[in-house]
Short mmCIF file of C-alpha atoms in Angstrom, two decimals:
data_model
loop_
_atom_site.label_atom_id
_atom_site.label_comp_id
_atom_site.label_asym_id
_atom_site.label_seq_id
_atom_site.Cartn_x
_atom_site.Cartn_y
_atom_site.Cartn_z
CA MET A 1 -5.87 20.97 -5.23
CA SER A 2 -3.68 18.62 -3.16
CA VAL A 3 -4.21 14.89 -4.27
CA ILE A 4 -2.95 13.93 -0.63
CA PRO A 5 -6.20 13.52 0.57
CA GLU A 6 -6.84 10.19 -1.98
CA THR A 7 -3.38 9.07 -1.35
CA SER A 8 -1.59 9.05 2.10
CA GLY A 9 -3.50 7.02 3.57
CA SER A 10 -0.94 4.84 3.82
CA ALA A 11 1.32 7.85 4.84
CA TYR A 12 1.52 7.19 8.39
CA VAL A 13 2.17 10.57 9.92
CA GLY A 14 2.08 9.11 13.69
CA GLY A 15 0.93 11.43 16.65
CA HIS A 16 1.43 14.77 16.45
CA ASP A 17 3.36 15.92 20.37
CA SER A 18 6.95 15.80 19.27
CA ALA A 19 8.05 18.22 22.11
CA PRO A 20 11.45 16.55 23.16
CA ALA A 21 10.45 13.65 25.85
CA THR A 22 11.81 13.80 29.58
CA GLN A 23 13.34 10.65 31.09
CA ARG A 24 10.14 9.33 32.48
CA GLN A 25 8.17 9.65 29.67
CA SER A 26 10.57 7.58 27.33
CA LEU A 27 10.48 4.97 29.80
CA GLN A 28 7.46 4.33 29.73
CA ARG A 29 6.90 4.96 25.88
CA LEU A 30 9.70 1.85 26.22
CA LEU A 31 7.94 0.19 29.04
CA ASP A 32 4.84 0.76 26.68
CA SER A 33 5.95 -0.73 23.67
CA PHE A 34 7.31 -3.85 25.30
CA LEU A 35 3.81 -4.12 26.57
CA LEU A 36 2.48 -3.65 22.94
CA ILE A 37 4.75 -7.06 22.18
CA VAL A 38 3.85 -9.15 24.69
CA VAL A 39 0.23 -8.51 23.68
CA LEU A 40 1.24 -9.69 19.56
CA VAL A 41 3.41 -12.63 21.41
CA VAL A 42 0.55 -14.05 23.69
CA ILE A 43 -1.86 -13.48 20.62
CA TRP A 44 0.60 -15.71 18.33
CA GLN A 45 0.45 -18.21 20.94
CA LEU A 46 -3.20 -18.46 20.93
CA VAL A 47 -3.43 -18.52 17.74
CA TYR A 48 -0.30 -21.73 17.31
CA TRP A 49 -2.23 -23.25 19.81
CA LYS A 50 -5.53 -23.25 17.50
CA SER A 51 -3.38 -24.59 14.64
CA GLU A 52 -0.04 -26.79 14.78
CA VAL A 53 0.21 -27.35 11.62
CA ALA A 54 0.98 -24.08 10.01
CA ILE A 55 2.46 -22.00 12.64
CA THR A 56 5.49 -22.39 15.04
CA GLY A 57 5.23 -21.16 18.18
CA PRO A 58 7.28 -17.82 19.29
CA ILE A 59 9.53 -19.56 21.23
CA GLU A 60 10.51 -22.24 18.40
CA THR A 61 10.07 -19.60 15.55
CA VAL A 62 12.82 -17.06 17.92
CA LYS A 63 15.20 -20.13 17.97
CA THR A 64 14.43 -21.16 14.16
CA ALA A 65 15.45 -17.15 13.59
CA ILE A 66 18.75 -17.68 15.19
CA GLU A 67 19.54 -20.42 13.55
CA LEU A 68 19.37 -19.94 10.13
CA LEU A 69 21.10 -16.08 10.75
CA GLY A 70 23.76 -18.59 11.71
CA SER A 71 23.48 -20.21 8.33
CA GLU A 72 25.54 -19.74 5.12
CA THR A 73 21.81 -20.38 2.81
CA PHE A 74 20.03 -18.11 4.18
CA TRP A 75 22.82 -15.23 3.97
CA ARG A 76 23.18 -15.96 0.32
CA HIS A 77 19.52 -15.83 -0.34
CA ALA A 78 19.37 -12.74 2.15
CA LEU A 79 21.72 -10.90 0.57
CA ALA A 80 20.03 -11.44 -3.09
CA SER A 81 17.21 -10.11 -1.81
CA GLY A 82 19.24 -7.39 -0.65
CA ARG A 83 20.44 -6.40 -3.77
CA ALA A 84 17.35 -6.49 -5.58
CA PHE A 85 15.60 -4.59 -2.57
CA GLY A 86 18.70 -1.76 -2.92
CA LEU A 87 18.45 -1.41 -6.33
CA SER A 88 14.97 -1.18 -6.45
CA LEU A 89 14.57 1.80 -3.57
CA LEU A 90 18.20 3.24 -5.60
CA MET A 91 15.51 3.34 -9.31
CA SER A 92 12.38 4.37 -7.11
CA SER A 93 13.61 7.17 -4.66
CA ILE A 94 15.79 8.95 -7.13
CA GLY A 95 12.81 8.26 -10.01
CA GLY A 96 10.28 9.08 -7.94
CA VAL A 97 12.21 12.37 -7.00
CA ALA A 98 12.86 13.39 -9.43
CA VAL A 99 9.52 12.65 -11.67
CA GLY A 100 8.11 14.48 -8.23
CA LEU A 101 9.94 17.61 -8.36
CA ALA A 102 9.10 18.06 -12.33
CA LEU A 103 5.67 17.19 -12.03
CA GLY A 104 5.41 19.95 -9.28
CA ALA A 105 7.35 22.46 -10.51
CA HIS A 106 5.41 22.27 -13.73
CA ARG A 107 1.63 22.45 -12.25
CA PHE A 108 -0.42 21.75 -15.84
CA SER A 109 1.57 18.15 -16.25
CA GLY A 110 1.02 17.68 -12.26
CA ALA A 111 -2.68 17.99 -12.58
CA VAL A 112 -3.14 16.00 -15.77
CA ALA A 113 -1.11 13.73 -13.92
CA ALA A 114 -2.17 13.59 -10.89
CA PRO A 115 -5.42 10.73 -11.05
CA ILE A 116 -3.65 8.86 -13.56
CA LEU A 117 -0.93 8.26 -10.86
CA THR A 118 -3.21 7.75 -8.07
CA ALA A 119 -5.22 4.86 -10.68
CA LEU A 120 -1.56 3.56 -10.61
CA TYR A 121 -0.75 3.64 -7.13
CA THR A 122 -4.42 1.27 -6.11
CA ILE A 123 -4.32 -0.90 -9.22
CA PRO A 124 -3.63 -4.50 -8.14
CA LYS A 125 -0.20 -4.72 -9.68
CA VAL A 126 0.05 -8.75 -8.70
CA THR A 127 -1.95 -8.73 -11.60
CA LEU A 128 0.72 -7.42 -14.34
CA TYR A 129 3.13 -10.09 -13.06
CA PRO A 130 2.97 -12.23 -15.87
CA LEU A 131 3.95 -9.27 -18.29
CA VAL A 132 6.91 -8.28 -16.27
CA LEU A 133 8.32 -11.69 -16.71
CA LEU A 134 7.36 -11.91 -20.35
CA ILE A 135 9.34 -8.41 -20.60
CA PHE A 136 12.65 -8.49 -18.23
CA GLY A 137 12.53 -12.65 -17.92
CA LEU A 138 13.31 -14.45 -14.63
CA GLY A 139 16.39 -13.11 -12.49
CA ILE A 140 17.10 -10.14 -10.21
CA SER A 141 15.25 -7.58 -13.31
CA ALA A 142 12.10 -8.93 -12.66
CA LYS A 143 12.83 -8.64 -9.13
CA VAL A 144 14.13 -4.86 -9.42
CA ALA A 145 11.43 -4.10 -11.87
CA PHE A 146 8.72 -5.06 -9.59
CA GLY A 147 9.96 -3.55 -6.32
CA VAL A 148 9.98 0.18 -8.48
CA MET A 149 6.94 -0.57 -9.78
CA HIS A 150 5.34 -1.09 -6.22
CA GLY A 151 7.88 1.66 -4.76
CA ILE A 152 7.83 4.36 -7.09
CA ILE A 153 4.68 6.06 -7.35
CA PRO A 154 3.89 7.05 -3.63
CA VAL A 155 7.49 8.91 -4.22
CA VAL A 156 6.08 11.14 -6.96
CA ILE A 157 2.83 11.26 -5.77
CA PHE A 158 3.92 12.90 -2.59
CA THR A 159 6.78 15.11 -4.32
CA MET A 160 4.19 16.12 -6.34
CA ASP A 161 2.25 17.17 -3.70
CA ALA A 162 5.26 18.85 -1.40
CA VAL A 163 6.49 21.17 -4.06
CA ARG A 164 3.03 22.21 -5.21
CA ASN A 165 2.25 23.10 -1.70
CA ILE A 166 5.09 25.40 -1.48
CA ASN A 167 4.08 28.25 0.09
CA PRO A 168 4.18 31.14 -2.42
CA VAL A 169 5.60 33.72 0.45
CA LEU A 170 8.82 31.04 0.25
CA ILE A 171 9.31 31.72 -3.00
CA LYS A 172 8.75 35.35 -3.36
CA THR A 173 10.89 36.18 -0.39
CA ALA A 174 13.10 34.37 -2.78
CA ARG A 175 12.93 36.57 -5.20
CA VAL A 176 13.04 39.81 -3.26
CA LEU A 177 16.35 38.81 -2.33
CA LYS A 178 17.34 37.61 -5.66
CA LEU A 179 18.03 34.44 -4.97
CA SER A 180 20.07 32.77 -7.82
CA PRO A 181 17.98 29.56 -9.13
CA SER A 182 20.28 27.46 -7.96
CA GLU A 183 20.44 28.66 -4.92
CA THR A 184 17.02 29.38 -4.46
CA ALA A 185 16.67 25.61 -5.02
CA TYR A 186 19.41 24.71 -2.77
CA ARG A 187 18.52 26.96 0.08
CA ILE A 188 14.64 27.51 0.17
CA LEU A 189 12.74 24.58 -1.80
CA ILE A 190 14.47 22.03 -1.19
CA PRO A 191 14.23 21.88 3.18
CA ALA A 192 10.88 23.64 2.29
CA VAL A 193 9.77 19.87 0.73
CA MET A 194 11.86 17.95 2.95
CA PRO A 195 9.61 16.64 5.56
CA GLU A 196 6.86 15.58 2.83
CA ILE A 197 10.05 13.57 0.31
CA VAL A 198 10.65 12.04 4.04
CA THR A 199 7.20 10.05 4.26
CA GLY A 200 7.35 9.01 0.90
CA LEU A 201 10.38 7.88 0.91
CA ARG A 202 9.22 6.01 3.98
CA VAL A 203 5.97 4.35 2.32
CA GLY A 204 8.44 3.94 -0.73
CA PHE A 205 10.44 1.99 1.19
CA SER A 206 7.77 -0.34 2.44
CA LEU A 207 6.16 -1.07 -1.17
CA THR A 208 9.59 -1.89 -2.60
CA LEU A 209 10.58 -4.20 -0.01
CA LEU A 210 6.53 -5.92 -0.65
CA GLY A 211 7.26 -5.81 -4.43
CA VAL A 212 10.70 -7.30 -4.48
CA ILE A 213 9.12 -10.19 -1.63
CA ILE A 214 6.37 -10.84 -3.95
CA GLY A 215 9.29 -11.26 -7.10
CA GLU A 216 11.30 -13.67 -5.51
CA MET A 217 8.11 -15.27 -4.56
CA PHE A 218 6.89 -16.04 -8.34
CA ALA A 219 10.29 -15.59 -10.54
CA SER A 220 13.37 -16.26 -8.56
CA GLN A 221 15.39 -19.54 -6.95
CA GLN A 222 16.50 -17.08 -4.55
CA GLY A 223 16.61 -14.63 -1.85
CA LEU A 224 13.64 -14.27 1.35
CA GLY A 225 10.61 -14.56 -1.45
CA PHE A 226 11.56 -17.32 -2.96
CA MET A 227 12.24 -19.41 0.78
CA ILE A 228 8.73 -18.13 1.97
CA ILE A 229 6.87 -19.37 -0.93
CA ASN A 230 9.58 -23.02 -1.15
CA GLY A 231 8.72 -23.35 2.89
CA MET A 232 4.80 -23.11 1.53
CA ASN A 233 5.21 -25.89 -0.96
CA VAL A 234 7.13 -28.42 0.78
CA HIS A 235 5.39 -27.65 3.85
CA ASN A 236 8.24 -26.44 5.74
CA VAL A 237 6.72 -24.06 8.61
CA ARG A 238 9.16 -23.73 11.10
CA SER A 239 11.86 -21.80 8.32
CA LEU A 240 9.11 -20.04 6.86
CA THR A 241 7.74 -18.27 10.16
CA ALA A 242 11.49 -17.50 11.16
CA VAL A 243 11.75 -16.09 7.69
CA VAL A 244 8.70 -14.37 8.34
CA LEU A 245 9.74 -13.16 11.82
CA LEU A 246 13.08 -11.63 10.18
CA LEU A 247 11.51 -10.19 7.75
CA VAL A 248 8.72 -8.33 9.86
CA PHE A 249 11.69 -7.03 12.36
CA PHE A 250 13.76 -5.84 9.57
CA ALA A 251 10.69 -3.61 8.74
CA VAL A 252 9.61 -2.64 12.06
CA VAL A 253 12.73 -1.50 12.61
CA SER A 254 13.37 0.33 9.36
CA GLY A 255 9.97 2.33 10.00
CA SER A 256 11.21 3.33 13.09
CA VAL A 257 14.03 4.83 12.17
CA LEU A 258 12.64 6.05 9.14
CA LEU A 259 9.58 7.64 11.41
CA ALA A 260 11.85 8.98 13.26
CA LEU A 261 14.28 10.88 10.87
CA GLU A 262 10.64 11.97 9.50
CA ARG A 263 9.59 13.79 13.22
CA ARG A 264 13.32 15.22 13.04
CA LEU A 265 12.62 17.01 10.32
CA GLN A 266 9.48 17.79 10.50
CA ARG A 267 10.37 19.64 14.02
CA MET B 1 -14.92 19.26 -19.90
CA ASN B 2 -12.21 21.46 -18.96
CA GLN B 3 -8.16 21.71 -20.41
CA VAL B 4 -6.63 19.60 -17.99
CA THR B 5 -9.35 16.42 -18.43
CA LEU B 6 -9.55 16.68 -22.18
CA VAL B 7 -5.25 16.35 -22.51
CA ARG B 8 -5.43 13.81 -19.55
CA LEU B 9 -8.12 12.05 -22.00
CA CYS B 10 -5.66 12.74 -24.57
CA VAL B 11 -2.37 11.24 -22.62
CA ILE B 12 -4.26 8.36 -22.03
CA ALA B 13 -5.83 7.56 -25.50
CA GLY B 14 -1.85 8.44 -26.86
CA SER B 15 -0.35 5.93 -25.06
CA VAL B 16 -2.95 3.37 -25.67
CA LEU B 17 -2.58 3.59 -29.19
CA ALA B 18 0.90 4.19 -29.25
CA VAL B 19 1.47 0.36 -27.29
CA GLU B 20 -1.08 -0.69 -30.46
CA ALA B 21 1.41 0.54 -33.19
CA LEU B 22 4.27 -0.92 -31.43
CA CYS B 23 2.39 -3.77 -31.52
CA ARG B 24 1.51 -3.85 -34.71
CA PHE B 25 4.44 -3.11 -36.30
CA GLY B 26 6.36 -5.71 -34.64
CA VAL B 27 8.30 -3.72 -32.29
CA ILE B 28 7.04 -5.55 -29.59
CA ASN B 29 7.33 -9.58 -29.59
CA ARG B 30 3.25 -10.42 -29.81
CA LEU B 31 4.89 -13.22 -27.52
CA THR B 32 5.61 -10.25 -24.76
CA LEU B 33 2.32 -7.81 -25.64
CA LEU B 34 -0.78 -8.20 -27.34
CA PRO B 35 -2.08 -4.93 -29.09
CA PRO B 36 -4.71 -3.94 -26.59
CA SER B 37 -7.58 -3.88 -29.24
CA GLU B 38 -6.79 -7.90 -29.33
CA MET B 39 -7.25 -7.99 -25.58
CA ALA B 40 -10.40 -5.59 -25.71
CA ALA B 41 -11.85 -8.11 -29.04
CA TYR B 42 -11.11 -11.27 -26.48
CA LEU B 43 -12.47 -9.77 -23.45
CA VAL B 44 -15.89 -8.89 -24.84
CA HIS B 45 -15.70 -12.35 -26.04
CA LEU B 46 -14.82 -14.09 -22.73
CA LEU B 47 -17.92 -11.81 -21.11
CA VAL B 48 -20.40 -12.39 -23.82
CA SER B 49 -19.38 -16.73 -23.80
CA GLY B 50 -20.39 -16.37 -19.60
CA GLU B 51 -16.78 -18.51 -18.88
CA ILE B 52 -15.22 -16.43 -16.70
CA ASN B 53 -18.78 -15.39 -14.81
CA GLN B 54 -18.24 -17.79 -11.78
CA ALA B 55 -14.56 -16.69 -11.16
CA ILE B 56 -16.03 -12.76 -11.57
CA VAL B 57 -18.51 -13.52 -9.19
CA GLN B 58 -16.73 -15.14 -6.90
CA THR B 59 -13.38 -12.38 -6.82
CA PHE B 60 -16.01 -9.47 -6.52
CA SER B 61 -18.01 -10.94 -3.49
CA ASN B 62 -14.79 -11.72 -1.59
CA VAL B 63 -13.81 -8.40 -2.04
CA ALA B 64 -17.19 -6.68 -1.61
CA ILE B 65 -17.33 -8.43 2.08
CA ALA B 66 -13.40 -8.08 2.72
CA PHE B 67 -14.07 -3.86 2.12
CA VAL B 68 -16.99 -3.82 4.31
CA LEU B 69 -15.62 -5.96 7.12
CA SER B 70 -12.08 -3.67 7.13
CA VAL B 71 -14.25 -0.02 6.50
CA VAL B 72 -16.11 -1.06 9.78
CA PHE B 73 -13.38 -2.63 11.80
CA GLY B 74 -10.62 0.04 10.76
CA PHE B 75 -12.71 2.62 11.80
CA VAL B 76 -13.75 1.44 15.51
CA LEU B 77 -10.41 -0.09 15.97
CA GLY B 78 -8.77 3.40 14.86
CA ALA B 79 -10.98 5.57 16.99
CA VAL B 80 -10.22 2.89 20.34
CA ILE B 81 -6.42 3.77 19.38
CA HIS B 82 -6.89 7.36 19.13
CA ALA B 83 -8.64 7.35 22.44
CA MET B 84 -5.14 5.74 23.78
CA PRO B 85 -2.39 7.93 23.01
CA ARG B 86 0.18 5.66 24.77
CA LEU B 87 -1.11 2.99 23.07
CA ARG B 88 -1.18 5.17 19.68
CA ARG B 89 2.97 5.45 20.56
CA ALA B 90 3.02 1.85 20.95
CA CYS B 91 1.24 0.83 17.72
CA ASP B 92 3.19 4.01 15.73
CA PRO B 93 6.18 1.86 14.28
CA PHE B 94 4.08 -0.90 13.28
CA LEU B 95 1.74 1.05 11.79
CA ALA B 96 4.54 2.48 9.77
CA SER B 97 5.72 -0.80 8.72
CA TYR B 98 2.75 -2.57 8.28
CA TYR B 99 2.59 -2.29 4.73
CA SER B 100 5.72 -4.10 3.80
CA VAL B 101 4.88 -7.27 5.23
CA PRO B 102 3.04 -9.63 2.49
CA ILE B 103 0.35 -10.61 3.84
CA PHE B 104 -0.65 -13.53 1.61
CA VAL B 105 2.32 -15.38 3.40
CA PHE B 106 -0.48 -15.93 6.18
CA TYR B 107 -2.71 -17.70 3.56
CA PRO B 108 -1.88 -21.70 4.62
CA LEU B 109 -2.53 -20.23 8.68
CA PHE B 110 -5.75 -19.20 7.63
CA VAL B 111 -6.80 -22.36 5.89
CA SER B 112 -5.74 -24.47 8.73
CA LEU B 113 -8.31 -22.00 11.22
CA PHE B 114 -11.42 -21.12 9.07
CA GLY B 115 -10.96 -24.30 6.27
CA LEU B 116 -10.37 -24.63 2.71
CA ASN B 117 -13.25 -22.06 1.56
CA ARG B 118 -13.74 -18.53 1.08
CA TRP B 119 -12.72 -16.86 4.22
CA PRO B 120 -8.86 -17.27 4.13
CA LEU B 121 -8.91 -14.96 1.31
CA ILE B 122 -11.09 -12.80 2.90
CA MET B 123 -9.02 -12.80 5.54
CA ILE B 124 -6.01 -11.69 3.07
CA GLY B 125 -8.28 -8.71 2.00
CA PHE B 126 -9.81 -7.79 4.61
CA LEU B 127 -6.11 -7.53 6.71
CA PHE B 128 -4.83 -5.92 3.95
CA ALA B 129 -6.97 -3.15 3.79
CA ILE B 130 -8.35 -2.65 7.51
CA THR B 131 -4.36 -0.84 7.99
CA ALA B 132 -5.34 1.65 5.89
CA MET B 133 -8.77 2.35 7.59
CA VAL B 134 -6.72 2.86 10.88
CA ILE B 135 -4.53 5.46 9.56
CA ALA B 136 -7.07 7.18 7.75
CA THR B 137 -9.07 7.31 10.91
CA LEU B 138 -6.12 8.56 12.91
CA ASN B 139 -5.30 11.12 10.18
CA GLY B 140 -8.82 12.14 10.09
CA LEU B 141 -9.76 12.13 13.90
CA ASP B 142 -6.80 14.08 14.31
CA ARG B 143 -7.28 17.00 11.75
CA VAL B 144 -11.02 17.77 13.94
CA PRO B 145 -10.12 21.43 14.60
CA PRO B 146 -10.71 22.06 18.79
CA VAL B 147 -12.35 24.43 18.32
CA LEU B 148 -14.83 22.55 16.63
CA VAL B 149 -15.52 19.92 19.72
CA LYS B 150 -15.54 22.96 21.90
CA PHE B 151 -17.33 24.41 20.41
CA ALA B 152 -19.89 21.42 20.77
CA ARG B 153 -19.08 21.20 24.82
CA VAL B 154 -20.42 25.00 24.91
CA HIS B 155 -23.91 23.86 23.48
CA ARG B 156 -23.96 21.35 25.97
CA MET B 157 -24.65 18.37 22.53
CA SER B 158 -24.79 15.07 24.23
CA ARG B 159 -21.71 12.49 23.70
CA SER B 160 -23.15 11.19 20.49
CA ALA B 161 -24.54 14.33 18.90
CA GLU B 162 -21.11 15.79 19.16
CA ILE B 163 -19.78 12.76 17.50
CA LEU B 164 -22.54 12.11 15.18
CA ARG B 165 -22.56 15.94 14.30
CA VAL B 166 -19.46 17.69 14.50
CA VAL B 167 -16.71 14.73 14.65
CA LEU B 168 -17.51 12.41 11.65
CA PRO B 169 -18.32 15.11 9.35
CA ALA B 170 -15.20 17.76 10.36
CA ALA B 171 -13.16 14.04 9.66
CA GLY B 172 -14.96 12.91 6.61
CA PRO B 173 -12.64 13.68 4.03
CA TYR B 174 -10.42 11.60 5.71
CA LEU B 175 -12.51 8.97 6.18
CA PHE B 176 -13.16 8.89 2.81
CA THR B 177 -9.90 8.38 1.47
CA GLY B 178 -9.92 5.92 3.90
CA VAL B 179 -12.85 4.06 2.08
CA LYS B 180 -11.05 4.43 -1.10
CA LEU B 181 -8.23 2.54 0.15
CA ALA B 182 -10.15 0.42 1.64
CA LEU B 183 -11.11 -0.79 -1.58
CA ALA B 184 -8.22 -0.62 -3.55
CA TYR B 185 -6.00 -2.81 -0.51
CA SER B 186 -9.17 -5.55 -0.71
CA PHE B 187 -9.12 -5.81 -4.69
CA ILE B 188 -4.75 -6.13 -4.60
CA GLY B 189 -4.89 -8.59 -1.40
CA VAL B 190 -8.12 -10.60 -2.58
CA LEU B 191 -6.36 -10.49 -6.39
CA ALA B 192 -2.52 -11.35 -5.06
CA GLY B 193 -4.29 -14.70 -2.60
CA GLU B 194 -6.15 -15.90 -5.40
CA PHE B 195 -3.32 -15.58 -7.72
CA ILE B 196 -0.57 -17.30 -5.70
CA LEU B 197 -2.24 -19.68 -3.83
CA SER B 198 -5.50 -20.20 -4.60
CA GLY B 199 -7.67 -22.18 -6.63
CA GLY B 200 -10.31 -20.33 -8.30
CA GLY B 201 -11.39 -16.23 -9.22
CA LEU B 202 -10.33 -13.76 -11.11
CA GLY B 203 -6.48 -13.93 -10.22
CA TYR B 204 -6.21 -17.73 -10.45
CA ALA B 205 -7.58 -17.58 -13.83
CA ILE B 206 -4.52 -14.96 -14.79
CA ALA B 207 -2.20 -17.04 -13.47
CA TYR B 208 -3.57 -20.28 -14.82
CA ALA B 209 -3.32 -18.32 -17.89
CA TYR B 210 -0.20 -17.56 -17.95
CA ASP B 211 0.92 -21.01 -17.12
CA ALA B 212 -0.69 -21.98 -19.78
CA PHE B 213 0.90 -20.16 -22.47
CA ASP B 214 -2.44 -18.32 -22.86
CA ASN B 215 -2.19 -14.72 -23.23
CA ARG B 216 -4.65 -13.78 -25.34
CA THR B 217 -7.24 -15.06 -22.23
CA MET B 218 -4.23 -13.49 -19.07
CA TYR B 219 -4.41 -9.94 -21.25
CA ALA B 220 -7.63 -9.96 -21.61
CA LEU B 221 -8.61 -11.06 -17.70
CA MET B 222 -5.29 -8.60 -17.08
CA LEU B 223 -7.19 -5.80 -18.69
CA PHE B 224 -10.42 -6.56 -17.30
CA VAL B 225 -9.15 -5.98 -13.50
CA LEU B 226 -7.83 -2.53 -14.45
CA ILE B 227 -10.70 -1.52 -16.32
CA VAL B 228 -12.98 -2.49 -13.26
CA VAL B 229 -10.79 -1.44 -10.46
CA THR B 230 -9.86 2.47 -12.46
CA ALA B 231 -13.76 2.86 -12.59
CA ILE B 232 -14.39 1.94 -9.30
CA ASN B 233 -11.55 4.36 -8.42
CA SER B 234 -12.15 7.36 -10.90
CA ALA B 235 -16.46 7.24 -9.59
CA LEU B 236 -15.69 7.45 -5.79
CA PHE B 237 -12.90 10.54 -7.01
CA ILE B 238 -15.45 12.09 -8.77
CA TRP B 239 -18.15 11.64 -5.99
CA GLU B 240 -15.39 12.96 -3.11
CA GLN B 241 -14.87 16.05 -5.57
CA ARG B 242 -18.75 16.81 -5.52
CA LEU B 243 -18.37 16.09 -1.83
CA LEU B 244 -15.55 18.45 -1.38
CA ARG B 245 -16.97 21.26 -3.30
CA ARG B 246 -20.08 21.01 -1.09
CA ARG B 247 -18.17 21.88 1.66
CA GLY B 248 -16.26 24.82 -0.78
CA LYS B 249 -12.77 23.11 0.14
CA VAL B 250 -12.41 22.92 -3.86
#
């Protein structure tokens, strides 16, 4: 029994065709992405005309974003976020893969844990924020804890499922070839579960980022989350919109890179 | 009840008891965490006194609206994107990184678009949930076996009969996943929006209790949210298992 159908909904696997693209196809893809971005920008502009008090237009926002990229304050905040994000990502990846491997290898524990994990995945973790603050206090540890809370569970679930769904023939083959346990792990198990783990890590990446940013919105005087909530509180719409744009840009670029990596592994 | 379920219940009960013991013996400070039994007792008190009824109704009706809208529009959008491979490829990176964007930063924008009423919160829940439904629809439509579609063609089924009798049942389990996630994300979006920004509902009540150092109310409400969400999820999980069993997949 697999828990994939319960949880992989937020794991976007993408289209099927992974045949190497010809030059013309990749040109067309570039054009399509460009058109989509144009459409999104047009919608943005329309929304801006409808409510000029709450958002800045695309051109002005890009200008502000470029200004921000040249300012020292922004980099101080970005660095604070980056540090918290890096730490959380490291903890949720390593911890998630380790726990997932263990639960996957031990079938009974996996079966016991699966619905509990799904439940943990779906509870609104924002409401637990006061608890995290009371335990960790204000500052970077609370941010990291919040990031890990969001990010670790999808990594665990994907890793566990990958191990549970390994083709038994592979393991039998390893036994027939009399591979040692470490060789089995290194040559058979890890390559077999890698694509799924990368999917888990990609989902973990997104949610860890979300967790850290939300964490900064409540519990910090530093970081991009703080810049956002501060922009909302003092009604600094220009900086608010620009920070969100930069955040989206970062998320989409890293998402695409991880997606490309995943497809290469699945081939 | 089989062994797995039994052990699972023991694990859950054991963790609750462990927290209870740690609190009772003073290992965990009362300022940090209350014993679960006290949370539950106070929650019962809150529910009986009716103090939080209005917040409950407000939050749940917002979640319900966001959930229904996201399932309907998510399915339609997913079907449209699935029908257009070029659009789909262009959407890939956005779908893949959607969940790292904290949607509720757009709350002020929605307030200026929709006014200061319930719709900005519903929009946050809706936008949080719709992508899960779109992704699940895409996954589901991808996995409809081509042979089934060919079979429908061979039998000269009409387009609508093909969709109703072949495509939807084949994609069913994945669509169900989408529905479950859409519900969870509607909850997360609405509660997070209330928690951070709005002036009403359960999320707001938790944040308010936290600011007022009212740990009893805060933990009782947190417990309430956890119980409700977990109960709904478990009910859906059991229903899904039953559906899958009927199809002979488990």
